Short mmCIF file of C-alpha atoms and ligand atoms in Angstrom, two decimals:
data_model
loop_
_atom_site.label_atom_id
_atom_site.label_comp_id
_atom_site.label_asym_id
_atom_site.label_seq_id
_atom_site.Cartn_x
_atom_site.Cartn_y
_atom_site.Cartn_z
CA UNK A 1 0.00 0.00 0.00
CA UNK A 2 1.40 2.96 -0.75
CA UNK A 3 0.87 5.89 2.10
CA UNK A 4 1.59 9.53 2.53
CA UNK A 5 1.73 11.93 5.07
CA UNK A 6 0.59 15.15 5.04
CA UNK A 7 2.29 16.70 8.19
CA UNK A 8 1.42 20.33 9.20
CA UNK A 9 0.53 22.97 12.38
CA UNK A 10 -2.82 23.03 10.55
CA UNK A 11 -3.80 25.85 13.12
CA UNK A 12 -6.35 25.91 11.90
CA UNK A 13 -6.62 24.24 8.18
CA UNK A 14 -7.35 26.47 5.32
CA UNK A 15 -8.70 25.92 1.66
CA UNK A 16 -5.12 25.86 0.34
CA UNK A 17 -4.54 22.84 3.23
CA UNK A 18 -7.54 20.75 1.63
CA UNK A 19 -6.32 21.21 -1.94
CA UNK A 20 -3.09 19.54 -1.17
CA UNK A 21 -4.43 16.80 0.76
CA UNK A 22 -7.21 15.92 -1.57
CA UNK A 23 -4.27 16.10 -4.50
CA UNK A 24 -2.48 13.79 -2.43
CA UNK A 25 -5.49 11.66 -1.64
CA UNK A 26 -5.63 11.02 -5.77
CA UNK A 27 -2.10 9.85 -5.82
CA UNK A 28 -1.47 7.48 -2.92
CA UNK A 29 -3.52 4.42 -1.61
CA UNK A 30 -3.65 6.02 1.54
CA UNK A 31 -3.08 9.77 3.34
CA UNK A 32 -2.67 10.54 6.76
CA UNK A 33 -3.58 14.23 7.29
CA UNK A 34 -1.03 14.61 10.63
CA UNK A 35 -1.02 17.69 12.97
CA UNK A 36 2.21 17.79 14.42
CA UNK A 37 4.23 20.70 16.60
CA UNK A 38 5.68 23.36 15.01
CA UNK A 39 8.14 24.84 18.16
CA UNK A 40 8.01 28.05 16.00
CA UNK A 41 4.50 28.66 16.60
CA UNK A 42 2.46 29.47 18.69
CA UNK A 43 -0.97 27.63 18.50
CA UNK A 44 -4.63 29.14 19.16
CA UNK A 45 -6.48 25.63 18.32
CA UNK A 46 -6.05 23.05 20.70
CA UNK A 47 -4.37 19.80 19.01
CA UNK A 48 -7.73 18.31 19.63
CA UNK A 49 -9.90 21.25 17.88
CA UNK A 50 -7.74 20.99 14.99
CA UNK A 51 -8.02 17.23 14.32
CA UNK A 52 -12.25 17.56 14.88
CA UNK A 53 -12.12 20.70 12.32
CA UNK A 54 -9.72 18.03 10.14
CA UNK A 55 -12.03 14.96 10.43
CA UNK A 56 -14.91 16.95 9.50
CA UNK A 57 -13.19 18.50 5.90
CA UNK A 58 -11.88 15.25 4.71
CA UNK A 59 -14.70 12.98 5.91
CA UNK A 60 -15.85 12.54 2.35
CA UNK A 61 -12.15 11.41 1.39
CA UNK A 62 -12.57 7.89 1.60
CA UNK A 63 -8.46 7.03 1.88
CA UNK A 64 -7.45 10.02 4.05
CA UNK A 65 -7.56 10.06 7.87
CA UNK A 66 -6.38 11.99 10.72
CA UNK A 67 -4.02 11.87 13.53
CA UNK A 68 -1.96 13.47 16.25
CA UNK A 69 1.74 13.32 16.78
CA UNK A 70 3.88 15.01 19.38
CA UNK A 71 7.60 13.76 18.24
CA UNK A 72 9.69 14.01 15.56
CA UNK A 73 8.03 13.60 11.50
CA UNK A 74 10.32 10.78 10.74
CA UNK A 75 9.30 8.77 14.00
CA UNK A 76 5.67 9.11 13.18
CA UNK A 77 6.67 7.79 9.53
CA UNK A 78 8.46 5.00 10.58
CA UNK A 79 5.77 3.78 13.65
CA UNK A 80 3.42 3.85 10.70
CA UNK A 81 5.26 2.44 7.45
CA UNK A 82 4.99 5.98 5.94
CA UNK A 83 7.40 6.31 3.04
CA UNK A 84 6.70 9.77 1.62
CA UNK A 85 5.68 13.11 3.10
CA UNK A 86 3.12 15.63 0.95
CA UNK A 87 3.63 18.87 1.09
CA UNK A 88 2.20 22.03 -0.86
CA UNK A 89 4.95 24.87 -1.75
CA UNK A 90 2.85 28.46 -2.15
CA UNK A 91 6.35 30.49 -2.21
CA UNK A 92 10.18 30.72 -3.13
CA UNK A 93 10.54 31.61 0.76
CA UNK A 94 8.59 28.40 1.47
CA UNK A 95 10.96 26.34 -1.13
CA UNK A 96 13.53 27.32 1.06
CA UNK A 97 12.16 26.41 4.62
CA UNK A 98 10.43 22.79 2.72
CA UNK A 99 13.52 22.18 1.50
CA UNK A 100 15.78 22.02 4.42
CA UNK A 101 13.07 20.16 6.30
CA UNK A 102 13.02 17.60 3.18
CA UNK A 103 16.89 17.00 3.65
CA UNK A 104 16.97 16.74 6.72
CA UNK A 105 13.89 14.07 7.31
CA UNK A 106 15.77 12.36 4.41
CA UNK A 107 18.75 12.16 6.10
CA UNK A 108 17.66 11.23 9.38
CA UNK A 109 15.34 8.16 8.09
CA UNK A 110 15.64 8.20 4.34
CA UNK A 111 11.80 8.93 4.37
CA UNK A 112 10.93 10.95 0.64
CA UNK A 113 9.17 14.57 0.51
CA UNK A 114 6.83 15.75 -2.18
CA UNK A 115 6.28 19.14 -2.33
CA UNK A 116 3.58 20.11 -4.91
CA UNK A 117 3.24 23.61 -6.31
CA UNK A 118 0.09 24.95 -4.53
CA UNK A 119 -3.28 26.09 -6.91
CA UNK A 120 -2.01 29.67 -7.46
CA UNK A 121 -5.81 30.80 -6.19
CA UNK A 122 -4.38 29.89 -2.53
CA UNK A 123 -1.07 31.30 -2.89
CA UNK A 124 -1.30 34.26 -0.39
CA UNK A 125 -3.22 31.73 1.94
CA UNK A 126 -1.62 30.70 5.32
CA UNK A 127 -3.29 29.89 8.84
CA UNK A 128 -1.29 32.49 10.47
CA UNK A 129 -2.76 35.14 8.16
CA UNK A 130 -6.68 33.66 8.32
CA UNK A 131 -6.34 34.17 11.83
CA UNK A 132 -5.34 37.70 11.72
CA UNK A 133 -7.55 38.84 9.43
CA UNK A 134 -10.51 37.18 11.30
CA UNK A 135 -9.10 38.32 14.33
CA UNK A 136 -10.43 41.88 13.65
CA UNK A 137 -13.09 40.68 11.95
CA UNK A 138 -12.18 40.29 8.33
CA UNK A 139 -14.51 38.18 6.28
CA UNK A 140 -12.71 34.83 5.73
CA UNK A 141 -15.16 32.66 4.44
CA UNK A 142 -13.66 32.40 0.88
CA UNK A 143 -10.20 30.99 2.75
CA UNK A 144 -11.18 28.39 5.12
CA UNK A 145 -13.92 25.87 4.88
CA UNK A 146 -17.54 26.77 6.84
CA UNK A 147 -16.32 24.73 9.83
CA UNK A 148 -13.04 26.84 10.25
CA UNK A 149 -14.92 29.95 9.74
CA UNK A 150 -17.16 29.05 12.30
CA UNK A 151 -14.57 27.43 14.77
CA UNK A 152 -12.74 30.96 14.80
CA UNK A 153 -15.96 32.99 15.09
CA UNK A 154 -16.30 31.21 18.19
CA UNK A 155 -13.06 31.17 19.51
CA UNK A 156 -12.12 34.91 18.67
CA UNK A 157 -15.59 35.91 19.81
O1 PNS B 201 2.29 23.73 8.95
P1 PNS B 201 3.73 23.89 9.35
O2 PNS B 201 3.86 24.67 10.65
O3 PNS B 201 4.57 24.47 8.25
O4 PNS B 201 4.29 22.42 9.60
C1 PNS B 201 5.59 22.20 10.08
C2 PNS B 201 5.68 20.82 10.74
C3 PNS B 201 4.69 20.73 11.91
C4 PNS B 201 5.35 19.74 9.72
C5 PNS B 201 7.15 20.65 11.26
O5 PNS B 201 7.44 21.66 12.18
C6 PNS B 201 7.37 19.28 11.88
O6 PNS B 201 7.58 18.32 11.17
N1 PNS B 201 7.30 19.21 13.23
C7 PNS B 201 7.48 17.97 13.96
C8 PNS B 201 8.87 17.91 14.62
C9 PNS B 201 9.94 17.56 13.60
O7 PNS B 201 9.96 16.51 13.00
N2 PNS B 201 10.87 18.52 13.41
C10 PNS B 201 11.97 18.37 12.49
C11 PNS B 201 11.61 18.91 11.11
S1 PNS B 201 12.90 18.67 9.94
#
């Protein structure tokens, strides 16, 4: 069987996020969708809100689940016979920062990482930004899926 990871903060996931994963969901047997730590960030979802807001968006994705990990990318690959990590690339800055992550998983486990150009539509898209902008009350619905949107209404309220 041949499985991917999708490994991000996901914090929370937007419509750019979805795109990748259901591009990787048409290429591999089977996807993982895995929120993982970034120590660079801090989060304002709980681990647990962001895998409920996950399960719900890829619930009609019949190969693609969701999970939690709170260790290294390459351990979580390894526990679970992952050989290839799916990523989307939006940016030259974020071909820089994929990249070194890409070596480096490769060279501590050999483990391969795909990074797929992102639908230009969602190239200004990140989590970080979605949450700003909804923060003071920018409309954000065209960015995130209707659960997200919600999910922050409620949480910024
Ligand atoms: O969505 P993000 O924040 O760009 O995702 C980054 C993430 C969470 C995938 C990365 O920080 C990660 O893999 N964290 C787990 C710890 C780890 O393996 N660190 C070494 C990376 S080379």
């Amino acid at each position: 069987m041949r499985r991917a990871v999708c490994p991000g903060s996901y914090d929370p996931a937007t419509n750019g996020h979805l795109d990748i994963i259901e591009r990787a969901a048409s290429l591999f047997d089977e996807v993982v969708v895995a929120v993982l730590i970034n120590k660079k960030k801090q989060g304002l979802f709980t681990v647990e809100e962001r895998l409920d807001m996950l399960s719900e968006v890829t619930a009609r994705l019949p190969n693609v689940r969701v999970d939690s990990w709170h260790g290294l990318l390459v351990d979580y690959c390894r526990a679970h016979g992952i050989a290839a990590i799916a990523k989307g690339l939006r940016s030259v800055s974020d071909f820089d920062y994929e990249l070194q992550m890409a070596q480096m998983n490769r060279e501590l486990s050999g483990v391969e990482t795909l990074l797929m150009s992102n639908n230009p539509a969602y190239s200004f898209l990140s989590s970080s930004l979605v949450k700003e902008v909804a923060t003071y009350g920018g409309d954000v619905s065209d960015m995130v899926p209707a659960v997200v949107r919600e999910r922050l209404r409620a949480k910024l309220a």
